[in-house]
Amino acid sequence: MADSIQPPIEFETPRLRLRQWQGSDLAPFAALAADPQVMEFLLPVPTRADSDALAARIRARIAEQGWGFWAVEHRESGEFAGFTGLNVPLAALPFSPCIEIGWRFARKWWGQGLASEAARAALQAGFERLGFDEIVAFTALGNLRSAAVMERLGMREDVDGAFDHPAVPEGHALRRHRLFRIGRLQR
């Protein structure tokens, strides 16, 4: 990948638009991030300033490299639903370097298959447009909803890859994580 600024990759699925972040995404993103059920397996619950700063970092990364955690817009309503995308984790993980796939949706959009739909499209972009050989996903042991999405995507759990996430304090219930993988040829 070139070091120069890349035009953002943006794309659509039947129900969603994955795109660069906009100023109008900040308030619904902050509301999503303040929802204890959405953040049940994530640390910490951010303040509004923290949420806005995270959105700014995500937007800058997409502007710089052309990809990242895209804002997900519901096509029919035009509403911000959450984010889905690809990322190079900041934490030094036992399997780094890697490309991760991740998602976070407002509760209003849960149970409709939107996370799977968006994540399938992000995987396709990662393998076909960006040329990655493998993409990983990880989640806290108790996060069965995210693990189910990973399995629906065809990702396989690396049972020997379970790890303690270095960004989660020792002794915290969310420290232990499951690792899932999918390779370009496994799809």
Coordinates of N, CA and C in Angstrom, one line a residue:
M1 N 0.8 -1.2 0.0 CA 0.0 0.0 0.0 C 0.9 1.2 0.0
A2 N 0.5 2.2 -0.8 CA 1.2 3.4 -0.9 C 1.1 4.3 0.4
D3 N 2.1 5.1 0.6 CA 2.0 6.0 1.8 C 1.2 7.2 1.5
S4 N 0.8 7.5 0.3 CA 0.0 8.6 -0.1 C -1.4 8.5 0.3
I5 N -2.1 9.6 0.4 CA -3.5 9.5 0.7 C -4.3 8.8 -0.4
Q6 N -5.2 7.9 0.0 CA -6.0 7.1 -0.9 C -7.4 7.6 -0.9
P7 N -8.0 7.5 -2.1 CA -9.5 7.9 -2.1 C -10.2 6.8 -1.3
P8 N -11.2 7.1 -0.5 CA -11.9 6.1 0.3 C -12.6 5.1 -0.5
I9 N -12.5 3.9 -0.1 CA -13.3 2.8 -0.7 C -14.6 2.9 -0.1
E10 N -15.7 3.0 -0.9 CA -17.0 3.0 -0.4 C -17.9 2.0 -1.2
F11 N -18.9 1.4 -0.6 CA -19.6 0.4 -1.3 C -21.0 0.2 -0.7
E12 N -21.8 -0.5 -1.4 CA -23.2 -0.8 -0.9 C -23.5 -2.3 -0.9
T13 N -24.4 -2.7 0.0 CA -25.0 -4.0 0.0 C -26.4 -3.8 -0.3
P14 N -27.2 -4.9 -0.4 CA -28.7 -4.6 -0.7 C -29.3 -3.6 0.3
R15 N -28.9 -3.6 1.6 CA -29.6 -2.8 2.5 C -28.8 -1.7 3.1
L16 N -27.5 -1.7 2.9 CA -26.5 -0.8 3.6 C -25.6 -0.1 2.6
R17 N -25.1 1.1 3.1 CA -24.0 1.8 2.4 C -22.9 1.9 3.4
L18 N -21.7 1.4 3.0 CA -20.5 1.5 3.9 C -19.7 2.7 3.3
R19 N -19.4 3.7 4.1 CA -18.9 4.9 3.6 C -18.0 5.6 4.6
Q20 N -17.4 6.7 4.1 CA -16.6 7.5 5.0 C -17.5 8.2 6.0
W21 N -17.0 8.5 7.1 CA -17.8 9.2 8.2 C -18.1 10.6 7.9
Q22 N -19.2 11.1 8.4 CA -19.7 12.4 8.2 C -20.0 13.1 9.5
G23 N -20.0 14.4 9.6 CA -20.3 15.1 10.8 C -21.7 14.6 11.4
S24 N -22.6 14.3 10.6 CA -23.9 13.9 11.1 C -23.9 12.5 11.8
D25 N -22.8 11.8 11.7 CA -22.7 10.5 12.3 C -22.3 10.6 13.8
L26 N -21.8 11.8 14.2 CA -21.3 11.9 15.5 C -22.3 11.7 16.6
A27 N -23.5 12.3 16.5 CA -24.5 12.2 17.6 C -25.0 10.7 17.7
P28 N -25.4 10.1 16.6 CA -25.9 8.7 16.7 C -24.8 7.8 17.1
F29 N -23.5 8.0 16.8 CA -22.4 7.2 17.2 C -22.2 7.3 18.7
A30 N -22.3 8.6 19.2 CA -22.2 8.8 20.7 C -23.3 8.1 21.4
A31 N -24.5 8.1 20.9 CA -25.7 7.5 21.5 C -25.4 5.9 21.5
L32 N -25.0 5.4 20.5 CA -24.7 4.0 20.4 C -23.6 3.6 21.4
A33 N -22.5 4.4 21.5 CA -21.4 4.1 22.4 C -21.8 4.3 23.9
A34 N -22.9 5.1 24.2 CA -23.4 5.3 25.5 C -24.4 4.2 26.0
D35 N -24.8 3.3 25.1 CA -25.7 2.3 25.4 C -25.0 1.1 26.1
P36 N -25.4 0.9 27.4 CA -24.7 -0.2 28.1 C -24.8 -1.6 27.5
Q37 N -25.9 -1.8 26.8 CA -26.1 -3.1 26.1 C -25.1 -3.3 24.9
V38 N -25.0 -2.2 24.1 CA -24.1 -2.2 23.0 C -22.6 -2.4 23.5
M39 N -22.3 -1.7 24.6 CA -20.9 -1.7 25.1 C -20.7 -2.8 26.1
E40 N -21.6 -3.8 26.3 CA -21.5 -4.8 27.3 C -20.1 -5.5 27.3
F41 N -19.6 -5.8 26.1 CA -18.3 -6.5 26.0 C -17.1 -5.7 25.5
L42 N -17.3 -4.3 25.6 CA -16.2 -3.4 25.2 C -15.9 -2.5 26.4
L43 N -14.6 -2.1 26.4 CA -14.2 -1.2 27.4 C -13.5 0.0 26.8
P44 N -13.5 1.2 27.5 CA -14.5 1.6 28.4 C -15.7 2.2 27.7
V45 N -16.8 2.5 28.4 CA -17.9 3.3 27.9 C -17.4 4.7 27.7
P46 N -17.4 5.2 26.5 CA -16.7 6.5 26.3 C -17.6 7.7 26.6
T47 N -17.0 8.8 26.9 CA -17.7 10.1 27.0 C -18.0 10.6 25.6
R48 N -18.8 11.6 25.5 CA -19.1 12.2 24.2 C -17.8 12.6 23.5
A49 N -16.9 13.3 24.3 CA -15.7 13.7 23.7 C -14.8 12.5 23.2
D50 N -14.8 11.5 24.0 CA -14.1 10.3 23.6 C -14.7 9.7 22.3
S51 N -16.0 9.6 22.2 CA -16.7 9.1 21.1 C -16.4 9.9 19.8
D52 N -16.4 11.2 20.0 CA -16.1 12.1 18.8 C -14.7 11.9 18.4
A53 N -13.8 11.8 19.4 CA -12.3 11.6 19.1 C -12.1 10.3 18.3
L54 N -12.8 9.2 18.8 CA -12.7 7.9 18.1 C -13.1 8.0 16.6
A55 N -14.3 8.7 16.5 CA -14.8 8.8 15.1 C -13.8 9.6 14.2
A56 N -13.2 10.7 14.8 CA -12.2 11.5 14.1 C -11.0 10.6 13.7
R57 N -10.5 9.7 14.6 CA -9.4 8.9 14.3 C -9.8 7.9 13.2
I58 N -11.0 7.3 13.3 CA -11.4 6.4 12.2 C -11.5 7.1 10.9
R59 N -12.1 8.2 10.9 CA -12.3 9.0 9.6 C -10.9 9.3 9.0
A60 N -9.9 9.7 9.9 CA -8.6 10.1 9.4 C -7.9 8.9 8.8
R61 N -8.1 7.7 9.4 CA -7.4 6.5 8.9 C -8.0 6.1 7.6
I62 N -9.3 6.3 7.4 CA -9.9 6.0 6.1 C -9.4 7.0 5.1
A63 N -9.3 8.3 5.4 CA -8.8 9.3 4.5 C -7.4 9.0 4.1
E64 N -6.6 8.5 5.0 CA -5.2 8.2 4.8 C -5.0 7.0 3.9
Q65 N -5.7 5.9 4.2 CA -5.4 4.6 3.6 C -6.5 4.1 2.7
G66 N -7.7 4.8 2.7 CA -8.8 4.4 1.8 C -9.7 3.4 2.4
W67 N -9.4 2.8 3.6 CA -10.2 1.8 4.2 C -10.1 1.9 5.7
G68 N -11.0 1.2 6.4 CA -11.0 1.2 7.9 C -12.3 0.7 8.4
F69 N -12.7 1.3 9.5 CA -14.1 1.0 10.1 C -15.0 2.0 9.4
W70 N -15.7 1.6 8.4 CA -16.6 2.4 7.6 C -17.9 2.7 8.4
A71 N -18.4 3.9 8.3 CA -19.8 4.2 8.8 C -20.7 3.4 8.0
V72 N -21.7 2.8 8.7 CA -22.8 2.0 8.0 C -24.1 2.8 8.1
E73 N -24.6 3.1 6.9 CA -25.8 3.8 6.7 C -26.9 2.9 6.2
H74 N -28.0 2.9 6.8 CA -29.2 2.1 6.3 C -29.7 2.8 5.1
R75 N -29.7 2.1 3.9 CA -30.0 2.8 2.6 C -31.4 3.3 2.6
E76 N -32.4 2.5 3.0 CA -33.8 3.0 2.9 C -34.1 4.2 3.7
S77 N -33.6 4.2 5.0 CA -33.9 5.3 5.9 C -32.8 6.5 5.9
G78 N -31.6 6.2 5.4 CA -30.5 7.1 5.5 C -29.9 7.3 6.8
E79 N -30.3 6.5 7.8 CA -29.9 6.6 9.2 C -28.5 5.9 9.4
F80 N -27.7 6.5 10.2 CA -26.5 5.9 10.7 C -26.8 4.7 11.6
A81 N -26.3 3.5 11.2 CA -26.7 2.3 12.0 C -25.5 1.8 12.9
G82 N -24.3 2.2 12.5 CA -23.1 1.8 13.3 C -21.9 1.8 12.4
F83 N -20.9 0.9 12.7 CA -19.8 0.8 11.8 C -19.4 -0.6 11.6
T84 N -18.7 -0.9 10.5 CA -18.2 -2.2 10.2 C -16.9 -2.0 9.3
G85 N -15.9 -2.8 9.5 CA -14.8 -2.6 8.7 C -13.6 -3.4 9.1
L86 N -12.5 -2.9 8.5 CA -11.2 -3.6 8.7 C -10.2 -2.6 9.4
N87 N -9.3 -3.2 10.2 CA -8.4 -2.3 11.0 C -7.2 -3.1 11.3
V88 N -6.1 -2.3 11.5 CA -4.9 -2.9 12.1 C -4.9 -2.5 13.5
P89 N -5.1 -3.5 14.4 CA -5.2 -3.2 15.9 C -4.0 -2.5 16.4
L90 N -4.3 -1.5 17.3 CA -3.3 -0.7 17.9 C -2.5 -1.5 19.0
A91 N -3.3 -2.4 19.7 CA -2.7 -3.2 20.8 C -1.7 -4.3 20.2
A92 N -0.7 -4.6 20.8 CA 0.2 -5.7 20.4 C -0.4 -7.0 20.8
L93 N -1.0 -7.7 19.9 CA -1.7 -8.9 20.2 C -0.8 -10.1 19.9
P94 N -1.0 -11.3 20.5 CA -0.1 -12.4 20.3 C 0.0 -12.9 18.8
F95 N -1.0 -12.5 18.0 CA -1.0 -12.9 16.6 C -0.7 -11.7 15.6
S96 N -0.2 -10.6 16.2 CA 0.1 -9.4 15.3 C 1.4 -9.7 14.5
P97 N 1.6 -9.1 13.4 CA 0.7 -8.2 12.7 C -0.5 -8.9 12.1
C98 N -1.7 -8.2 12.1 CA -2.9 -8.7 11.5 C -3.8 -7.6 11.0
I99 N -4.8 -8.1 10.3 CA -5.9 -7.2 9.9 C -7.1 -7.8 10.6
E100 N -7.9 -7.0 11.3 CA -9.1 -7.5 12.0 C -10.3 -6.9 11.3
I101 N -11.4 -7.7 11.4 CA -12.7 -7.2 11.0 C -13.5 -6.9 12.3
G102 N -14.2 -5.8 12.3 CA -15.0 -5.5 13.5 C -16.3 -4.8 13.1
W103 N -17.2 -4.7 14.1 CA -18.5 -4.0 13.9 C -19.1 -3.6 15.2
R104 N -19.9 -2.6 15.1 CA -20.7 -2.1 16.3 C -21.9 -1.5 15.7
F105 N -23.1 -1.9 16.2 CA -24.4 -1.4 15.7 C -25.2 -0.9 16.8
A106 N -26.0 0.1 16.6 CA -27.0 0.5 17.5 C -28.0 -0.6 17.7
R107 N -28.6 -0.7 18.9 CA -29.5 -1.8 19.3 C -30.7 -1.8 18.3
K108 N -31.1 -0.7 17.9 CA -32.3 -0.6 16.9 C -32.1 -1.6 15.7
W109 N -30.8 -1.8 15.4 CA -30.6 -2.6 14.1 C -30.2 -4.0 14.4
W110 N -30.2 -4.4 15.7 CA -29.8 -5.8 16.0 C -30.9 -6.8 15.5
G111 N -30.5 -8.0 15.3 CA -31.4 -9.1 14.9 C -32.0 -9.0 13.5
Q112 N -31.4 -8.2 12.7 CA -31.9 -8.1 11.3 C -30.8 -8.6 10.3
G113 N -29.7 -9.1 10.8 CA -28.7 -9.6 9.9 C -27.8 -8.6 9.2
L114 N -27.9 -7.3 9.7 CA -27.1 -6.2 9.1 C -25.6 -6.4 9.4
A115 N -25.3 -6.8 10.6 CA -23.8 -7.0 10.9 C -23.2 -8.0 10.0
S116 N -23.9 -9.1 9.8 CA -23.4 -10.1 8.9 C -23.3 -9.6 7.4
E117 N -24.3 -8.9 7.0 CA -24.4 -8.3 5.6 C -23.2 -7.3 5.4
A118 N -23.0 -6.4 6.4 CA -22.0 -5.4 6.3 C -20.6 -6.1 6.3
A119 N -20.4 -7.1 7.3 CA -19.1 -7.7 7.4 C -18.8 -8.6 6.2
R120 N -19.7 -9.2 5.6 CA -19.4 -10.0 4.4 C -18.9 -9.1 3.3
A121 N -19.5 -7.9 3.2 CA -19.0 -6.9 2.2 C -17.6 -6.4 2.5
A122 N -17.4 -6.2 3.8 CA -16.0 -5.7 4.2 C -15.0 -6.8 4.0
L123 N -15.3 -8.1 4.3 CA -14.4 -9.2 4.0 C -14.1 -9.2 2.5
Q124 N -15.1 -9.1 1.7 CA -14.9 -9.1 0.2 C -14.0 -8.0 -0.2
A125 N -14.2 -6.8 0.3 CA -13.3 -5.7 0.0 C -11.9 -6.0 0.5
G126 N -11.7 -6.5 1.7 CA -10.4 -6.9 2.2 C -9.7 -7.9 1.3
F127 N -10.4 -8.9 0.9 CA -9.7 -9.9 0.1 C -9.6 -9.5 -1.4
E128 N -10.6 -9.0 -2.0 CA -10.6 -8.7 -3.4 C -10.1 -7.4 -3.8
R129 N -10.3 -6.4 -3.0 CA -9.8 -5.0 -3.4 C -8.5 -4.7 -2.8
L130 N -8.3 -5.2 -1.5 CA -7.1 -4.8 -0.8 C -6.0 -5.9 -0.8
G131 N -6.4 -7.1 -1.2 CA -5.5 -8.2 -1.3 C -5.0 -8.8 -0.1
F132 N -5.7 -8.7 1.0 CA -5.3 -9.4 2.3 C -5.4 -10.9 2.1
D133 N -4.5 -11.6 2.7 CA -4.5 -13.1 2.7 C -5.3 -13.7 3.8
E134 N -5.4 -13.0 5.0 CA -6.1 -13.5 6.1 C -6.7 -12.3 6.9
I135 N -7.8 -12.5 7.5 CA -8.5 -11.5 8.3 C -8.9 -12.2 9.6
V136 N -8.7 -11.6 10.7 CA -9.1 -12.1 12.0 C -10.2 -11.4 12.7
A137 N -10.8 -12.0 13.6 CA -11.8 -11.3 14.5 C -11.6 -11.9 15.9
F138 N -11.9 -11.1 16.9 CA -11.7 -11.5 18.2 C -12.8 -10.8 19.1
T139 N -13.2 -11.5 20.1 CA -14.2 -11.0 21.1 C -14.0 -11.6 22.4
A140 N -14.5 -10.9 23.4 CA -14.5 -11.5 24.8 C -15.3 -12.8 24.8
L141 N -14.9 -13.7 25.7 CA -15.4 -15.1 25.7 C -17.0 -15.1 25.8
G142 N -17.6 -14.2 26.5 CA -19.0 -14.2 26.7 C -19.8 -13.5 25.6
N143 N -19.2 -13.0 24.6 CA -19.9 -12.2 23.6 C -20.4 -13.2 22.5
L144 N -21.4 -13.9 22.8 CA -21.9 -14.9 21.9 C -22.5 -14.4 20.6
R145 N -23.1 -13.1 20.7 CA -23.7 -12.5 19.5 C -22.6 -12.3 18.4
S146 N -21.5 -11.7 18.8 CA -20.4 -11.4 17.9 C -19.8 -12.7 17.4
A147 N -19.6 -13.7 18.3 CA -19.1 -14.9 17.8 C -20.0 -15.6 16.8
A148 N -21.3 -15.5 17.0 CA -22.2 -16.0 16.0 C -22.1 -15.4 14.6
V149 N -21.8 -14.1 14.6 CA -21.6 -13.4 13.3 C -20.3 -13.9 12.7
M150 N -19.3 -14.1 13.5 CA -18.0 -14.6 13.0 C -18.2 -15.9 12.3
E151 N -19.0 -16.8 13.0 CA -19.2 -18.1 12.4 C -20.1 -18.0 11.2
R152 N -21.1 -17.1 11.1 CA -21.9 -17.0 9.9 C -21.0 -16.5 8.7
L153 N -20.0 -15.8 9.0 CA -19.1 -15.3 8.0 C -18.2 -16.4 7.4
G154 N -18.2 -17.5 8.1 CA -17.3 -18.6 7.7 C -16.0 -18.6 8.4
M155 N -15.9 -17.7 9.4 CA -14.6 -17.7 10.1 C -14.6 -18.9 11.0
R156 N -13.4 -19.4 11.3 CA -13.2 -20.6 12.1 C -12.4 -20.1 13.4
E157 N -12.9 -20.7 14.5 CA -12.3 -20.3 15.8 C -10.9 -21.0 15.9
D158 N -9.9 -20.3 16.2 CA -8.6 -20.8 16.5 C -8.6 -21.1 18.0
V159 N -8.9 -22.4 18.3 CA -9.0 -22.8 19.7 C -7.7 -22.6 20.5
D160 N -6.6 -22.7 19.8 CA -5.3 -22.5 20.4 C -4.9 -21.1 20.5
G161 N -5.8 -20.2 19.9 CA -5.4 -18.8 19.8 C -6.1 -17.9 20.9
A162 N -6.9 -18.5 21.8 CA -7.5 -17.7 22.9 C -6.4 -16.9 23.6
F163 N -6.7 -15.7 24.0 CA -5.6 -14.9 24.5 C -6.2 -13.9 25.5
D164 N -5.4 -13.3 26.4 CA -5.7 -12.2 27.3 C -5.5 -10.9 26.5
H165 N -6.5 -10.1 26.4 CA -6.4 -8.9 25.6 C -5.6 -7.9 26.5
P166 N -4.5 -7.4 25.9 CA -3.6 -6.5 26.7 C -4.2 -5.2 27.1
A167 N -5.3 -4.8 26.4 CA -5.9 -3.5 26.7 C -7.0 -3.6 27.8
V168 N -7.2 -4.9 28.3 CA -8.2 -5.1 29.3 C -7.4 -5.4 30.6
P169 N -7.8 -4.8 31.7 CA -7.0 -5.0 33.0 C -7.0 -6.4 33.4
E170 N -5.9 -6.8 34.0 CA -5.8 -8.2 34.6 C -6.9 -8.4 35.6
G171 N -7.5 -9.6 35.6 CA -8.6 -9.9 36.6 C -10.0 -9.4 36.1
H172 N -10.0 -8.6 35.0 CA -11.3 -8.2 34.5 C -12.0 -9.3 33.8
A173 N -13.3 -9.4 33.9 CA -14.1 -10.5 33.3 C -14.0 -10.5 31.8
L174 N -13.7 -9.4 31.1 CA -13.6 -9.3 29.7 C -12.2 -9.5 29.1
R175 N -11.2 -9.9 30.0 CA -9.9 -10.0 29.5 C -9.6 -11.1 28.5
R176 N -10.2 -12.3 28.8 CA -10.0 -13.5 27.9 C -10.8 -13.3 26.7
H177 N -10.2 -13.5 25.5 CA -10.8 -13.4 24.2 C -10.7 -14.7 23.4
R178 N -11.6 -14.8 22.5 CA -11.6 -15.9 21.5 C -11.1 -15.3 20.2
L179 N -10.4 -16.1 19.4 CA -9.8 -15.6 18.1 C -10.4 -16.4 17.0
F180 N -10.9 -15.7 16.0 CA -11.4 -16.4 14.8 C -10.6 -15.9 13.6
R181 N -10.5 -16.8 12.6 CA -9.7 -16.5 11.4 C -10.4 -16.9 10.1
I182 N -10.1 -16.2 9.0 CA -10.6 -16.6 7.7 C -9.5 -16.2 6.7
G183 N -9.2 -17.1 5.8 CA -8.3 -16.8 4.7 C -9.0 -16.5 3.4
R184 N -8.2 -15.9 2.6 CA -8.8 -15.6 1.2 C -9.3 -16.8 0.5
L185 N -8.6 -18.0 0.7 CA -9.0 -19.2 0.0 C -10.1 -20.0 0.7
Q186 N -10.5 -19.6 1.9 CA -11.5 -20.3 2.7 C -12.9 -19.8 2.4
R187 N -13.0 -18.8 1.7 CA -14.4 -18.2 1.5 C -15.2 -19.0 0.5

